[in-house]
């Protein structure tokens, strides 16, 4: 990564900025105040609704400068907000996720076809018991501590291409699902598409299992891809870090800026 | 162990934290012998990179010795002296297989934030916020390295620790800037930013056939180092008009290749009004990054030339001169470094004496001096190019 800041403000801001943690540097604050004043004046000269709007932006800018508003906040809000909004699904009960895995379809198919593997991809499942060639019993953890169970029957089994299944008998979560495999163009591996169709709205599914179907499908495919491609799941498990609670447990500190 | 932790904007503290442990079968644990500051850390310190959490261990450019290895690590062994590429690749996804490991699909355990902001998520990075995976960084006595066979490189005999540590990040970033630009013999290359990465880009540009290299900055010691160590013609943008100077130096054509080794915290030099405008908008959130260098490169670059961007940007910019870029037929190349693609080649250049990045290490300090070291690096005091911490010294 490259970056050497060429900023004039750093020289000026070094002392105060190091102390005023989380706040804009002095130069930035002055810039905002001056810019705000300029906009305010422009707004006043223009008059009308446009002028009022300009004045309001100017006032906000001035205030941000004067109070040294936090710099990090806009970066959080902006990038996500600026992307085009995704259109909501027309049929919320149907959700689909797709991923490309750098492996032949046979390998992906073989892993998924053994439903007993699925709790490795779906941590919200406790276990899947395979009852026969076409039937299995799925046991989910359930958000209220009570296990949620359903029986699954396989419908179509087209080797290395398509697998469809549906819930059978009495269940709180009636749904059907499919896994479609298709060779990706070039040497990119296999496009894997998981579709879940629930009878209940997503909020109801999330209430029982803790995740919306959309999130379930997406997370399951992400884990499938990692398992197939790398043989492991990337993780921050048990990794060290310092004090998370600002200012708590000062005994753990050996030294610091202030 | 001791580790340098981020606790808030401009608030770094050395804390006692648990030792890292092997988690996945392809992990190794590295005992860190050297760990360098990097200009991109200043964005974290300044609060420009969101998703930092108090207690996060920072640092991503490091060298050390393997003390533990997971059962499925094949090529590396306990006792190996390795340099680790700062951006983590899994080695198996399509991007890693094609050498673009900074675009790795699998190494970021927390892809949601980056997906929401960018549409897709990039690779995990050591010590570089939770949008880039939230991995613990290397300013510590020990660090866990995932997918070790892919990300760790045994340092050949004849290469010193001081040379090797920068193959983690500064050298491949500079080299990639020059490589992406597709430099041809006879090309004139202008590099904005004479810090460690900028100087490595200058040296790499010569290695790849550039005829002339121009380095742009405002700090006299950095301009001097760019001239003496990297062979660049120095240009102080507070003293001359950059556009005029570059045209005059290139017979009115403009540089064939323009490299941005500055990134999102650029200032606008002599143009106080533009600078004020960009800073004001950054403060209130109308833009998150300041694009002064980009604007200058687009204007100065020769028609049909290439802009190569390795300075880090995080969010959105405003008043981007797309018309000039389009009508001048410019090519844009950019990205985080793919060091795994370059490490062996760079070792080769170092062994042959064609490249010696060790001079970037102007200060070698104890980890306990971490907060002080970053303050000096940020102030660019004492002719500082890089402070490197030795956690076990």
Coordinates of N, CA and C in Angstrom, one line a residue, chain A residues 1-11 13-25 27-36 38-39 57-58 60-65 68-83 86 97-103 187-188 214-215 218-219 221-258, chain B residues 1-2 5 7 9-27 38-40 42-43 46-48 50 53-57 60 86-87 90 92-94 97-98 105-112 115-119 125 128 130 133-136 144 147 169 173 193-195 197 216-219 222 237 261-262 265-267 276 279-280 282-290 293 310-312 314-316 336-337 368 371 375 378-380:
Chain A
X1 N 0.8 -1.2 0.0 CA 0.0 0.0 0.0 C 0.9 1.2 0.0
X2 N 0.4 2.2 -0.7 CA 1.2 3.4 -0.8 C 0.5 4.6 -0.2
X3 N 1.2 5.4 0.4 CA 0.5 6.6 0.9 C 1.5 7.4 1.6
X4 N 1.8 8.6 1.1 CA 2.6 9.5 2.0 C 1.8 10.8 1.9
X5 N 1.3 11.2 3.0 CA 0.4 12.3 2.9 C 1.2 13.5 2.6
X6 N 0.7 14.3 1.6 CA 1.5 15.5 1.3 C 0.7 16.7 1.9
X7 N 0.0 16.5 3.0 CA -0.9 17.5 3.3 C -0.3 18.6 4.2
X8 N -0.6 19.8 3.9 CA 0.0 21.0 4.6 C -0.6 21.0 6.0
X9 N -1.9 20.5 6.1 CA -2.6 20.6 7.4 C -1.8 19.7 8.5
X10 N -1.1 18.7 8.0 CA -0.5 17.8 9.0 C 0.4 18.5 9.9
X11 N 1.3 19.4 9.3 CA 2.2 20.1 10.1 C 1.5 21.0 11.1
X13 N -1.5 20.6 12.2 CA -2.4 19.9 13.0 C -1.8 18.9 14.0
X14 N -0.5 18.7 13.8 CA 0.2 17.6 14.6 C -0.1 17.7 16.1
X15 N 0.2 18.8 16.7 CA 0.1 18.9 18.1 C -1.4 18.7 18.5
X16 N -2.3 19.6 18.1 CA -3.7 19.6 18.6 C -4.4 18.3 18.1
X17 N -4.1 17.8 16.9 CA -4.8 16.7 16.4 C -4.5 15.4 17.2
X18 N -3.3 15.3 17.6 CA -2.9 14.1 18.4 C -3.7 14.1 19.7
X19 N -4.0 15.2 20.2 CA -4.8 15.3 21.5 C -6.3 15.2 21.2
X20 N -6.8 15.9 20.2 CA -8.2 15.9 19.9 C -8.6 14.7 19.2
X21 N -8.6 13.6 19.9 CA -8.8 12.3 19.1 C -10.2 12.2 18.6
X22 N -10.3 11.7 17.3 CA -11.6 11.5 16.7 C -12.2 12.8 16.1
X23 N -11.4 13.9 16.1 CA -12.0 15.1 15.5 C -11.2 15.6 14.4
X24 N -11.7 16.5 13.6 CA -11.1 17.1 12.5 C -9.9 17.9 12.9
X25 N -8.8 17.9 12.0 CA -7.6 18.7 12.3 C -8.0 20.2 12.2
X27 N -6.7 22.6 10.4 CA -6.8 23.2 9.1 C -8.1 22.8 8.5
X28 N -8.5 21.6 8.7 CA -9.8 21.1 8.1 C -10.9 21.9 8.7
X29 N -10.8 22.1 10.0 CA -11.9 22.8 10.6 C -12.0 24.3 10.1
X30 N -10.9 24.9 10.0 CA -10.9 26.3 9.5 C -11.5 26.3 8.0
X31 N -11.0 25.2 7.3 CA -11.5 25.2 5.9 C -13.1 25.1 5.9
X32 N -13.6 24.2 6.8 CA -15.0 24.0 6.8 C -15.7 25.3 7.2
X33 N -15.1 26.0 8.2 CA -15.8 27.2 8.7 C -15.8 28.3 7.6
X34 N -14.6 28.4 6.9 CA -14.5 29.5 5.9 C -15.5 29.1 4.7
X35 N -15.4 27.8 4.3 CA -16.3 27.4 3.3 C -17.8 27.6 3.6
X36 N -18.1 27.3 4.9 CA -19.5 27.4 5.3 C -19.9 28.9 5.3
X38 N -18.7 31.2 3.4 CA -18.8 31.6 2.0 C -20.2 31.1 1.4
X39 N -20.6 29.9 1.7 CA -21.8 29.4 1.2 C -23.0 30.1 1.8
X57 N -26.8 24.6 4.1 CA -25.6 23.8 3.9 C -24.4 24.5 4.5
X58 N -24.3 25.9 4.2 CA -23.2 26.7 4.8 C -23.2 26.6 6.3
X60 N -24.3 24.3 8.2 CA -23.9 23.0 8.7 C -22.4 22.8 8.6
X61 N -21.8 23.3 7.5 CA -20.4 23.3 7.2 C -19.7 24.1 8.3
X62 N -20.2 25.2 8.6 CA -19.5 26.1 9.6 C -19.6 25.4 11.0
X63 N -20.7 24.8 11.3 CA -20.8 24.1 12.6 C -19.9 23.0 12.7
X64 N -19.8 22.2 11.6 CA -18.9 21.0 11.6 C -17.5 21.5 11.9
X65 N -17.1 22.6 11.2 CA -15.8 23.2 11.4 C -15.6 23.7 12.8
X68 N -15.5 20.9 15.3 CA -14.6 19.8 15.0 C -15.3 18.5 14.9
X69 N -16.3 18.4 14.1 CA -17.1 17.2 13.9 C -16.2 16.0 13.5
X70 N -16.7 14.8 13.8 CA -15.9 13.6 13.5 C -15.7 13.5 12.0
X71 N -14.4 13.1 11.7 CA -14.1 12.9 10.3 C -14.4 11.5 9.8
X72 N -14.4 10.6 10.7 CA -14.6 9.2 10.2 C -16.0 8.9 9.8
X73 N -17.0 9.6 10.4 CA -18.4 9.2 10.1 C -18.8 9.3 8.7
X74 N -18.4 10.4 7.9 CA -18.9 10.5 6.6 C -18.4 9.3 5.7
X75 N -17.2 8.8 6.0 CA -16.7 7.7 5.1 C -17.5 6.5 5.3
X76 N -18.1 6.3 6.5 CA -18.9 5.1 6.8 C -20.2 5.3 6.0
X77 N -20.8 6.4 6.1 CA -22.1 6.6 5.5 C -22.1 6.7 4.0
X78 N -21.0 7.4 3.5 CA -21.1 7.8 2.1 C -21.0 6.6 1.1
X79 N -19.9 5.8 1.2 CA -19.8 4.8 0.1 C -21.0 3.9 -0.1
X80 N -21.5 3.4 1.0 CA -22.7 2.5 0.9 C -23.9 3.3 0.3
X81 N -24.1 4.5 0.8 CA -25.2 5.3 0.3 C -25.2 5.7 -1.1
X82 N -24.0 5.7 -1.7 CA -23.8 6.3 -3.0 C -24.1 5.3 -4.1
X83 N -24.0 4.0 -3.7 CA -24.2 2.9 -4.7 C -25.7 2.9 -5.1
X86 N -30.4 -1.4 -4.6 CA -30.8 -2.7 -5.3 C -32.4 -2.8 -5.1
X97 N -29.1 -17.1 -4.5 CA -27.7 -16.6 -4.4 C -26.9 -17.4 -5.4
X98 N -25.8 -16.7 -5.9 CA -25.0 -17.4 -6.9 C -23.6 -17.1 -6.7
X99 N -22.7 -18.1 -6.9 CA -21.3 -17.9 -6.7 C -20.5 -18.7 -7.7
X100 N -19.3 -18.3 -8.1 CA -18.4 -19.1 -8.9 C -17.4 -19.7 -8.1
X101 N -17.2 -21.0 -8.3 CA -16.2 -21.8 -7.5 C -15.2 -22.3 -8.5
X102 N -13.9 -22.1 -8.2 CA -12.8 -22.6 -9.1 C -12.6 -24.1 -8.9
X103 N -13.6 -24.8 -9.3 CA -13.4 -26.3 -9.2 C -14.4 -26.9 -10.1
X187 N -11.9 -20.8 -18.0 CA -11.5 -21.8 -17.1 C -11.9 -21.4 -15.6
X188 N -13.0 -20.8 -15.5 CA -13.4 -20.2 -14.2 C -14.0 -21.1 -13.3
X214 N -32.3 -15.0 2.5 CA -31.3 -14.4 1.6 C -29.9 -14.5 2.2
X215 N -29.8 -14.2 3.5 CA -28.5 -14.3 4.2 C -28.1 -15.8 4.3
X218 N -26.7 -16.9 0.9 CA -25.5 -16.2 0.6 C -24.3 -16.8 1.4
X219 N -24.6 -16.9 2.7 CA -23.5 -17.4 3.6 C -23.2 -18.9 3.3
X221 N -23.3 -20.4 0.5 CA -22.5 -20.5 -0.8 C -21.1 -20.0 -0.5
X222 N -20.9 -18.9 0.3 CA -19.6 -18.4 0.6 C -18.8 -19.5 1.3
X223 N -19.4 -20.2 2.2 CA -18.7 -21.2 3.0 C -18.4 -22.4 2.0
X224 N -19.3 -22.7 1.2 CA -19.1 -23.8 0.2 C -17.9 -23.5 -0.6
X225 N -17.8 -22.3 -1.1 CA -16.7 -21.9 -2.0 C -15.4 -22.0 -1.2
X226 N -15.3 -21.5 0.0 CA -14.1 -21.5 0.8 C -13.7 -22.9 1.1
X227 N -14.6 -23.8 1.4 CA -14.3 -25.2 1.8 C -13.7 -25.9 0.5
X228 N -14.4 -25.7 -0.6 CA -14.0 -26.4 -1.8 C -12.6 -25.9 -2.3
X229 N -12.5 -24.5 -2.3 CA -11.3 -24.0 -2.9 C -10.1 -24.1 -2.0
X230 N -10.3 -23.8 -0.7 CA -9.1 -23.7 0.2 C -9.0 -24.9 1.2
X231 N -10.1 -25.6 1.4 CA -10.2 -26.6 2.4 C -10.3 -26.1 3.9
X232 N -10.6 -24.8 4.0 CA -10.8 -24.2 5.3 C -11.7 -23.0 5.2
X233 N -12.1 -22.5 6.4 CA -12.9 -21.2 6.4 C -12.1 -20.1 7.0
X234 N -12.0 -19.0 6.3 CA -11.2 -17.9 6.9 C -11.9 -17.4 8.2
X235 N -11.1 -17.1 9.1 CA -11.6 -16.8 10.5 C -10.7 -15.9 11.3
X236 N -11.4 -15.2 12.2 CA -10.6 -14.4 13.2 C -10.7 -15.1 14.6
X237 N -11.1 -16.3 14.6 CA -11.3 -17.1 15.8 C -10.1 -17.0 16.7
X238 N -10.2 -16.7 18.0 CA -9.2 -16.7 19.0 C -8.0 -15.8 18.7
X239 N -8.2 -14.8 17.8 CA -7.1 -13.9 17.5 C -6.9 -12.8 18.6
X240 N -5.7 -12.4 18.9 CA -5.5 -11.5 19.9 C -5.9 -10.1 19.6
X241 N -6.3 -9.3 20.6 CA -6.6 -7.9 20.4 C -6.4 -7.2 21.7
X242 N -6.3 -5.9 21.7 CA -6.1 -5.1 22.9 C -7.5 -4.9 23.5
X243 N -7.5 -3.9 24.4 CA -8.7 -3.5 25.2 C -9.8 -3.0 24.2
X244 N -10.9 -3.6 24.2 CA -12.0 -3.2 23.4 C -12.8 -2.0 24.0
X245 N -12.9 -2.0 25.3 CA -13.7 -1.0 26.0 C -12.8 0.2 26.3
X246 N -13.1 1.3 25.6 CA -12.3 2.5 25.8 C -12.0 2.8 27.2
X247 N -10.7 2.8 27.6 CA -10.4 3.3 28.9 C -10.5 2.3 30.0
X248 N -11.1 1.2 29.8 CA -11.2 0.2 30.8 C -9.9 -0.6 31.0
X249 N -9.8 -1.2 32.2 CA -8.6 -2.0 32.5 C -7.3 -1.4 32.1
X250 N -6.9 -0.2 32.7 CA -5.7 0.4 32.3 C -4.5 -0.4 32.7
X251 N -4.6 -1.4 33.6 CA -3.5 -2.2 34.0 C -2.8 -2.9 32.8
X252 N -3.6 -3.2 31.8 CA -3.1 -3.9 30.6 C -2.2 -3.1 29.8
X253 N -2.1 -1.8 30.0 CA -1.4 -0.9 29.2 C 0.1 -0.7 29.6
X254 N 1.0 -0.7 28.7 CA 2.4 -0.6 29.0 C 2.9 0.8 28.7
X255 N 2.2 1.5 27.9 CA 2.6 2.9 27.5 C 1.7 3.4 26.5
X256 N 1.8 4.7 26.2 CA 0.9 5.3 25.2 C 1.3 6.7 24.9
X257 N 0.5 7.3 24.0 CA 0.9 8.7 23.5 C 0.7 9.7 24.6
X258 N -0.5 9.5 25.3 CA -0.8 10.6 26.3 C -0.5 10.1 27.7
Chain B
X1 N 1.8 -11.4 25.1 CA 2.8 -10.7 24.3 C 2.4 -9.2 24.3
X2 N 3.4 -8.3 23.8 CA 3.1 -6.9 23.7 C 2.7 -6.7 22.2
X5 N -1.6 -1.3 19.7 CA -3.1 -1.3 19.4 C -3.6 0.1 19.1
X7 N -6.5 2.7 19.4 CA -7.6 2.9 20.4 C -8.5 4.1 20.0
X9 N -8.8 7.7 17.0 CA -8.1 8.6 16.1 C -6.8 9.1 16.8
X10 N -5.7 8.9 16.2 CA -4.4 9.4 16.8 C -4.1 8.9 18.2
X11 N -4.7 7.7 18.5 CA -4.5 7.2 19.9 C -4.0 5.7 19.7
X12 N -2.6 5.5 19.8 CA -2.0 4.2 19.8 C -1.5 3.9 21.1
X13 N -1.6 2.6 21.5 CA -1.1 2.2 22.9 C -0.4 0.8 22.7
X14 N 0.7 0.7 23.5 CA 1.3 -0.7 23.6 C 0.5 -1.4 24.7
X15 N 0.0 -2.5 24.3 CA -0.8 -3.3 25.3 C -0.3 -4.7 25.4
X16 N -0.7 -5.3 26.6 CA -0.4 -6.7 26.7 C -1.6 -7.5 26.2
X17 N -1.4 -8.4 25.3 CA -2.5 -9.2 24.7 C -2.2 -10.7 24.6
X18 N -3.1 -11.5 24.5 CA -2.8 -13.0 24.4 C -2.0 -13.3 23.1
X19 N -1.2 -14.3 23.2 CA -0.4 -14.8 22.0 C -1.4 -15.3 21.0
X20 N -1.0 -15.2 19.7 CA -1.9 -15.8 18.7 C -1.7 -17.3 18.7
X21 N -2.7 -18.1 18.2 CA -2.6 -19.5 18.1 C -2.9 -20.0 16.7
X22 N -2.5 -21.2 16.4 CA -2.8 -21.8 15.1 C -4.3 -22.1 15.1
X23 N -5.1 -21.7 14.1 CA -6.5 -21.9 14.1 C -6.8 -22.8 12.9
X24 N -6.4 -22.5 11.7 CA -6.6 -23.3 10.5 C -5.4 -24.1 10.1
X25 N -5.6 -25.2 9.4 CA -4.5 -26.1 9.1 C -3.4 -25.5 8.2
X26 N -3.7 -24.4 7.5 CA -2.7 -23.8 6.6 C -2.0 -22.6 7.3
X27 N -2.2 -22.4 8.6 CA -1.6 -21.3 9.3 C -0.2 -21.5 9.8
X38 N 3.7 2.1 7.7 CA 3.4 2.3 6.3 C 2.5 3.6 6.2
X39 N 2.7 4.3 5.1 CA 1.9 5.5 4.9 C 0.4 5.2 4.9
X40 N 0.0 4.0 4.5 CA -1.4 3.7 4.5 C -2.0 3.6 6.0
X42 N -1.4 5.8 8.2 CA -1.8 7.1 8.6 C -3.3 7.4 8.3
X43 N -3.8 6.7 7.3 CA -5.3 6.9 7.1 C -6.1 6.3 8.3
X46 N -5.6 8.7 11.2 CA -6.3 9.9 11.1 C -7.9 9.7 11.1
X47 N -8.3 8.5 11.2 CA -9.7 8.2 11.3 C -10.4 8.2 9.9
X48 N -9.6 8.1 8.8 CA -10.2 8.1 7.5 C -10.7 6.7 7.0
X50 N -13.0 3.7 8.0 CA -13.9 3.3 9.0 C -13.7 1.8 9.4
X53 N -11.7 -0.9 15.3 CA -12.3 -1.1 16.6 C -11.1 -0.8 17.6
X54 N -11.5 -0.2 18.8 CA -10.4 -0.1 19.8 C -9.9 -1.4 20.1
X55 N -8.5 -1.5 20.3 CA -7.9 -2.7 20.6 C -7.3 -3.5 19.4
X56 N -7.7 -3.0 18.2 CA -7.1 -3.6 17.0 C -5.6 -3.5 16.9
X57 N -4.9 -4.6 16.6 CA -3.4 -4.5 16.5 C -3.1 -4.1 15.0
X60 N 1.4 -4.1 9.0 CA 1.2 -5.2 8.0 C 2.4 -5.5 7.2
X86 N 1.7 -8.4 2.7 CA 0.8 -7.7 3.7 C -0.7 -8.0 3.3
X87 N -1.0 -8.2 2.0 CA -2.4 -8.5 1.6 C -2.5 -10.0 1.4
X90 N -5.7 -16.5 -0.7 CA -5.9 -17.9 -0.3 C -5.1 -18.8 -1.2
X92 N -6.0 -20.1 -4.0 CA -6.8 -21.1 -4.8 C -7.9 -20.5 -5.6
X93 N -8.5 -19.3 -5.2 CA -9.6 -18.8 -6.0 C -9.1 -18.3 -7.3
X94 N -10.0 -18.0 -8.2 CA -9.7 -17.6 -9.6 C -8.7 -16.4 -9.6
X97 N -5.2 -17.4 -8.5 CA -4.6 -18.3 -9.5 C -4.1 -17.4 -10.7
X98 N -4.7 -16.3 -10.9 CA -4.2 -15.4 -12.0 C -3.3 -14.3 -11.5
X105 N -11.0 -13.9 -3.2 CA -12.4 -14.1 -2.8 C -12.5 -14.6 -1.4
X106 N -11.5 -15.3 -0.9 CA -11.7 -16.1 0.3 C -11.1 -15.6 1.6
X107 N -10.1 -14.7 1.5 CA -9.3 -14.4 2.7 C -9.9 -13.4 3.6
X108 N -11.0 -12.7 3.2 CA -11.6 -11.8 4.1 C -12.8 -12.4 4.8
X109 N -12.6 -12.6 6.1 CA -13.7 -13.4 6.9 C -14.9 -12.5 7.2
X110 N -14.8 -11.2 6.9 CA -15.9 -10.3 7.1 C -16.3 -9.5 5.8
X111 N -16.8 -10.2 4.8 CA -17.0 -9.6 3.5 C -18.1 -8.6 3.4
X112 N -19.0 -8.6 4.4 CA -20.3 -7.8 4.3 C -20.0 -6.3 4.1
X115 N -18.6 -5.5 0.8 CA -19.6 -5.7 -0.3 C -20.6 -4.6 -0.3
X116 N -21.0 -4.1 0.8 CA -22.0 -3.1 0.9 C -21.4 -1.8 0.3
X117 N -20.1 -1.5 0.5 CA -19.5 -0.3 0.1 C -19.1 -0.4 -1.4
X118 N -18.5 -1.5 -1.8 CA -17.9 -1.6 -3.1 C -18.6 -2.6 -4.1
X119 N -19.6 -3.3 -3.7 CA -20.2 -4.2 -4.6 C -19.7 -5.6 -4.4
X125 N -6.4 -8.0 4.9 CA -5.1 -7.3 5.0 C -4.7 -7.4 6.5
X128 N -5.6 -3.9 9.2 CA -6.0 -2.8 8.4 C -7.6 -2.7 8.4
X130 N -11.7 -3.6 9.9 CA -12.5 -4.8 9.7 C -13.2 -4.9 8.4
X133 N -11.1 -7.4 6.6 CA -11.0 -8.7 7.3 C -10.8 -8.7 8.8
X134 N -10.2 -7.6 9.3 CA -10.1 -7.5 10.8 C -9.0 -8.3 11.3
X135 N -8.0 -8.7 10.5 CA -6.9 -9.6 11.0 C -6.0 -8.8 11.9
X136 N -5.5 -9.4 12.9 CA -4.5 -8.8 13.9 C -3.2 -8.5 13.1
X144 N -0.3 -14.5 13.5 CA -0.8 -15.7 12.8 C -0.8 -15.3 11.3
X147 N -3.0 -19.2 5.3 CA -2.6 -19.7 3.9 C -1.1 -19.5 3.8
X169 N 5.6 -5.2 1.4 CA 4.6 -4.2 0.9 C 5.2 -3.0 0.0
X173 N 4.5 -2.8 -4.0 CA 3.5 -1.8 -4.4 C 4.1 -0.9 -5.4
X193 N 4.6 11.8 -5.1 CA 4.8 11.2 -3.8 C 6.2 10.5 -3.7
X194 N 7.1 11.1 -2.9 CA 8.5 10.5 -2.8 C 8.7 9.8 -1.5
X195 N 7.6 9.2 -1.0 CA 7.8 8.3 0.2 C 8.4 7.0 -0.2
X197 N 7.1 4.1 -1.0 CA 6.5 3.4 -2.1 C 6.8 4.2 -3.4
X216 N 7.8 13.9 -7.6 CA 7.1 15.1 -7.2 C 6.8 15.0 -5.7
X217 N 7.1 16.0 -4.9 CA 6.8 16.1 -3.5 C 7.1 17.5 -3.0
X218 N 7.0 17.7 -1.7 CA 7.3 19.1 -1.2 C 8.3 19.0 -0.1
X219 N 8.6 17.8 0.4 CA 9.6 17.7 1.5 C 11.0 17.5 1.0
X222 N 12.9 14.2 1.3 CA 12.3 13.1 0.4 C 12.7 13.3 -1.0
X237 N 6.5 20.8 -5.7 CA 5.3 21.4 -6.2 C 4.9 22.7 -5.5
X261 N 1.4 7.8 -6.0 CA 1.9 7.1 -4.7 C 1.5 8.0 -3.5
X262 N 0.4 8.6 -3.6 CA 0.0 9.5 -2.5 C -1.4 9.1 -1.9
X265 N -5.3 11.4 0.9 CA -5.0 12.6 1.7 C -4.2 13.6 1.0
X266 N -4.2 13.7 -0.3 CA -3.4 14.6 -1.1 C -3.8 16.0 -0.7
X267 N -2.9 17.0 -0.9 CA -3.3 18.4 -0.9 C -3.1 19.0 -2.3
X276 N -8.9 24.1 -0.2 CA -9.9 24.5 0.8 C -11.2 23.8 0.5
X279 N -11.0 20.0 1.2 CA -11.0 19.7 2.7 C -12.3 20.0 3.3
X280 N -13.0 21.1 2.8 CA -14.3 21.4 3.4 C -15.3 20.3 3.1
X282 N -14.6 17.2 2.5 CA -14.2 15.9 3.2 C -14.7 16.0 4.7
X283 N -14.6 17.2 5.2 CA -15.0 17.4 6.6 C -16.5 17.1 6.8
X284 N -17.3 17.6 5.8 CA -18.8 17.5 6.0 C -19.3 16.2 5.3
X285 N -18.4 15.4 4.7 CA -18.8 14.2 4.1 C -19.4 14.2 2.7
X286 N -19.2 15.3 2.0 CA -19.6 15.3 0.6 C -18.6 14.5 -0.2
X287 N -17.4 14.3 0.2 CA -16.5 13.4 -0.4 C -15.6 12.8 0.7
X288 N -15.1 11.6 0.6 CA -14.3 11.1 1.6 C -12.9 11.2 1.3
X289 N -12.5 11.2 0.0 CA -11.1 11.2 -0.4 C -10.8 12.5 -1.1
X290 N -9.6 13.0 -1.0 CA -9.2 14.2 -1.7 C -8.4 13.9 -3.0
X293 N -4.2 14.9 -6.5 CA -3.2 14.3 -7.4 C -3.8 13.7 -8.6
X310 N -1.5 3.6 -7.1 CA -1.3 2.7 -5.9 C -1.5 3.4 -4.6
X311 N -1.6 4.7 -4.6 CA -2.0 5.5 -3.4 C -3.4 5.0 -3.1
X312 N -3.6 4.9 -1.8 CA -4.9 4.3 -1.3 C -6.1 5.3 -1.3
X314 N -10.4 5.3 -0.4 CA -11.3 4.4 0.4 C -12.7 4.6 0.0
X315 N -13.1 5.8 -0.5 CA -14.5 6.1 -0.7 C -14.8 6.8 -2.0
X316 N -15.3 8.0 -1.9 CA -15.8 8.7 -3.1 C -15.0 10.0 -3.3
X336 N -4.6 -2.5 -5.1 CA -3.7 -2.9 -4.0 C -2.7 -3.9 -4.6
X337 N -1.6 -4.0 -3.9 CA -0.5 -4.8 -4.5 C -0.7 -6.3 -4.5
X368 N 8.0 -0.7 22.1 CA 7.5 0.2 23.1 C 7.4 1.6 22.6
X371 N 4.0 4.4 19.6 CA 3.2 5.6 19.5 C 4.1 6.8 19.0
X375 N 4.1 9.0 15.5 CA 4.0 10.5 15.5 C 5.2 11.1 14.6
X378 N 4.4 10.5 10.9 CA 3.4 11.3 10.5 C 3.9 12.7 10.3
X379 N 4.7 13.2 11.2 CA 5.3 14.6 11.1 C 6.4 14.6 10.0
X380 N 6.8 13.5 9.5 CA 8.0 13.4 8.6 C 9.2 14.1 9.2

